[in-house]
Short mmCIF file of C-alpha atoms in Angstrom, two decimals:
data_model
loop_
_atom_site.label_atom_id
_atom_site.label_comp_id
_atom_site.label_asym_id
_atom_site.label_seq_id
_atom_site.Cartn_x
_atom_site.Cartn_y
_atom_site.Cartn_z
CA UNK A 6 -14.41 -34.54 36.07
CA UNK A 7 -14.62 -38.02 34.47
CA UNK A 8 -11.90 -39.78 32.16
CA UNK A 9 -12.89 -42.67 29.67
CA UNK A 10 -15.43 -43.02 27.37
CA UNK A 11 -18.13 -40.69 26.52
CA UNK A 12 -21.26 -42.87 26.57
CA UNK A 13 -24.73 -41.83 25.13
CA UNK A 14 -26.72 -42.16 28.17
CA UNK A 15 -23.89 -39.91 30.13
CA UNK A 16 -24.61 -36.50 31.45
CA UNK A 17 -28.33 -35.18 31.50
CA UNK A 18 -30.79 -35.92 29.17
CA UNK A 19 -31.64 -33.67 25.98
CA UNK A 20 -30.48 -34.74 22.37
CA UNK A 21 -28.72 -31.27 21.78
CA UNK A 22 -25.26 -31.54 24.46
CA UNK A 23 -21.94 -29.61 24.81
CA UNK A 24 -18.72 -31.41 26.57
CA UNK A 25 -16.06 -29.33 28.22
CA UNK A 26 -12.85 -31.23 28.12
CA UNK A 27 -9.20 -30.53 28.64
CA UNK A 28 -5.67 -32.55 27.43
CA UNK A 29 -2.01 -32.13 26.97
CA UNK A 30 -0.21 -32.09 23.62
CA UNK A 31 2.52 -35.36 23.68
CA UNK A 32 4.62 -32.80 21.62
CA UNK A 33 4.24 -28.71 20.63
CA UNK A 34 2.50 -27.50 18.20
CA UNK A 35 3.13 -25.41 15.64
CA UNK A 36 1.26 -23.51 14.16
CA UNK A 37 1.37 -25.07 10.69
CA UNK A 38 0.82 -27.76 12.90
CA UNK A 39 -2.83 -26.17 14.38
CA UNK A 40 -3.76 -24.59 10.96
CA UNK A 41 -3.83 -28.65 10.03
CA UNK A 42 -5.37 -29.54 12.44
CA UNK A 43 -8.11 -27.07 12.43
CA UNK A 44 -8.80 -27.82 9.13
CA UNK A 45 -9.34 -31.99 9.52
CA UNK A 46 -11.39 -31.53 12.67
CA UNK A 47 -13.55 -28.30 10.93
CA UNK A 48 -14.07 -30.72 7.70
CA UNK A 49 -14.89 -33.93 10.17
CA UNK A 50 -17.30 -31.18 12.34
CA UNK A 51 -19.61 -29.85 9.86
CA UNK A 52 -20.28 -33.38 8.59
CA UNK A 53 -21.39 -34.60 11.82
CA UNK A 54 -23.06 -30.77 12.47
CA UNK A 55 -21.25 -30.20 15.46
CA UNK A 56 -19.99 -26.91 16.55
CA UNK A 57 -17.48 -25.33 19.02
CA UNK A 58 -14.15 -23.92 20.38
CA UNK A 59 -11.12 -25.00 20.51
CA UNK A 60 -8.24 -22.88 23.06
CA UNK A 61 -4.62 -24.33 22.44
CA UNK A 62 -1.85 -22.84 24.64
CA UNK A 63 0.73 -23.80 27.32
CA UNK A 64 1.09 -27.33 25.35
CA UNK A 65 -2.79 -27.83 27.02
CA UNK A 66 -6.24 -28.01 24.59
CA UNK A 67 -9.31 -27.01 25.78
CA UNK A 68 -12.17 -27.51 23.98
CA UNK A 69 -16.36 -27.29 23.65
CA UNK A 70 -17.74 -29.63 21.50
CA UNK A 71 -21.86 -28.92 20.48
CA UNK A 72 -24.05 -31.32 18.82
CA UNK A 73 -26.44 -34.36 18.65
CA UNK A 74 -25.78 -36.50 21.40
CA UNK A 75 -24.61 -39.31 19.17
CA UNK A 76 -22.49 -37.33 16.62
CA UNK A 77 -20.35 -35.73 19.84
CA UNK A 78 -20.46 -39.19 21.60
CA UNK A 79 -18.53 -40.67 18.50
CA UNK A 80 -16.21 -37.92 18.12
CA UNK A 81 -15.38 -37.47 21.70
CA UNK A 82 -14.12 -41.43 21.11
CA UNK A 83 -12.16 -39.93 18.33
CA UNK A 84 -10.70 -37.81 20.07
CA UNK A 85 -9.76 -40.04 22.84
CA UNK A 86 -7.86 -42.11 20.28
CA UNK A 87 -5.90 -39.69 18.61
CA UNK A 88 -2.04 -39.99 19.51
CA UNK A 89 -1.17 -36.07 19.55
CA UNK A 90 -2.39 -35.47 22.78
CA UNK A 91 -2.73 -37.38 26.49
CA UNK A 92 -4.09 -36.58 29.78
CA UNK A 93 -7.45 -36.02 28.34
CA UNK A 94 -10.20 -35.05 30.65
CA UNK A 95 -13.56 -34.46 30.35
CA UNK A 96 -14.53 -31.55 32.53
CA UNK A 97 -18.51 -31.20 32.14
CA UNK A 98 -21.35 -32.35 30.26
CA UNK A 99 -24.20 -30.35 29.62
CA UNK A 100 -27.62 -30.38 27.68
CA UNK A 101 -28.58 -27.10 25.98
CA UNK A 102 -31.55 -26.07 24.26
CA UNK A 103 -29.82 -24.05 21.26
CA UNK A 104 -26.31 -24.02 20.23
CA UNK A 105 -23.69 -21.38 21.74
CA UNK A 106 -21.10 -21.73 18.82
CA UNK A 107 -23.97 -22.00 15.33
CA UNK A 108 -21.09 -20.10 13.16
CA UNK A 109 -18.36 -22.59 14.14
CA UNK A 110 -17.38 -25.65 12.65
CA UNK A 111 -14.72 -25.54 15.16
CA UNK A 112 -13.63 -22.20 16.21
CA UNK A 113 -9.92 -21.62 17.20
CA UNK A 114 -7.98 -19.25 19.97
CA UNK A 115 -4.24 -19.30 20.79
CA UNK A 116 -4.19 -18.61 24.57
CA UNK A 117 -1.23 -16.36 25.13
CA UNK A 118 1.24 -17.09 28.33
CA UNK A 119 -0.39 -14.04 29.80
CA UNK A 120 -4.21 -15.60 29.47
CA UNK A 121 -2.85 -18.45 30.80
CA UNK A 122 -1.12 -17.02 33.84
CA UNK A 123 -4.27 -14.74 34.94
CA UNK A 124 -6.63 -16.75 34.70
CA UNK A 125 -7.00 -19.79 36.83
CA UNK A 126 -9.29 -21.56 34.63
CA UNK A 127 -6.40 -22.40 32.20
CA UNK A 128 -3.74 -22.96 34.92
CA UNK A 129 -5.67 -24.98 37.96
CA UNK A 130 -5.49 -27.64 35.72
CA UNK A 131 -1.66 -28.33 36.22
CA UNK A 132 -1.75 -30.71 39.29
CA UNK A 133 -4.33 -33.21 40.64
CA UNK A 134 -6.08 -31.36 43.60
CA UNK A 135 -7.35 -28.52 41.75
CA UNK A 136 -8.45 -31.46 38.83
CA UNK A 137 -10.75 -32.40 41.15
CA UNK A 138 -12.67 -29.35 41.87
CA UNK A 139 -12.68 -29.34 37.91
CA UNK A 140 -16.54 -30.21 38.05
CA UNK A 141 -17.88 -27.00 40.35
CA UNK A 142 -15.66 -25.41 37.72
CA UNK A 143 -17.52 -26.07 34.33
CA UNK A 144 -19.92 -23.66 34.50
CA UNK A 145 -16.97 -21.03 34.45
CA UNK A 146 -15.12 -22.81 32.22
CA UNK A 147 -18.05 -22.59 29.60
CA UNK A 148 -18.65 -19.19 30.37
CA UNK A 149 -15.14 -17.69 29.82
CA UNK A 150 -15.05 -19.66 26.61
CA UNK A 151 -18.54 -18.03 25.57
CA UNK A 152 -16.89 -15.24 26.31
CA UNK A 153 -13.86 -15.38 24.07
CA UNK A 154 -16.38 -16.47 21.53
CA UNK A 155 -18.43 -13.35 21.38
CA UNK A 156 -15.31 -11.52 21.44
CA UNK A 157 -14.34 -13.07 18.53
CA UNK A 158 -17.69 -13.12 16.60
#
């Protein structure tokens, strides 16, 4: 689990990468709110070719981002700068031969309180013990992700 600045020569080499990272919203969102949202970051996304998932619930994001190393370096810093959320946490970063998300610009789940409540991925997150075991953890993280991808697709 690392916070700050995504740099190029992070994480293992490879020029295709995916980061895992998590945040809080400063405010609620609707979804008005999410639907512009979505469609900023999808418009931003397929210019730089990068691909992934976005999960929004319990005022948390969680998100994949998939691309050239430099095109999700810059937009991680993007993202770090934008105002509508805090706390922001990169939880993994991970080279990868093909892409997991090719149909997504940026693809888009509400996480129900239920999906939040049963699965501890989405609610270890809440103080700073389990934060740091956040690491061990990506590898899940990704996959349950993947998973709400295919189901999705």
């Amino acid at each position: 689990m690392e916070a700050g600045p995504l740099d190029e020569s992070d994480g293992p080499e490879g020029d295709l990468i995916q980061v895992l990272y998590l945040s809080r919203a400063t405010e609620p969102m609707s979804e008005s709110d999410l639907s512009a949202l979505l469609e900023k970051i999808r418009e931003r996304n397929e210019r730089k070719e990068i691909t992934g998932l976005l999960l929004y619930g319990g005022q948390h994001f969680y998100q994949i981002l998939e691309g050239a190393r430099s095109a999700v370096t810059t937009t991680y810093a993007e993202i770090e700068g934008d105002r509508r959320h805090t706390d922001i946490t990169r939880i993994a970063i991970r080279a990868v031969a093909e892409r997991k998300f090719p149909r997504w610009w940026m693809g888009f789940q509400s996480l129900n309180p239920e999906e939040i409540k049963n699965n501890p991925v989405f609610h270890d997150h809440r103080n700073s013990d389990t934060l740091a075991k956040f690491p061990a953890r990506g590898d899940e993280f990704f996959e349950v992700m993947y998973a709400m991808y295919k189901t999705n697709n």
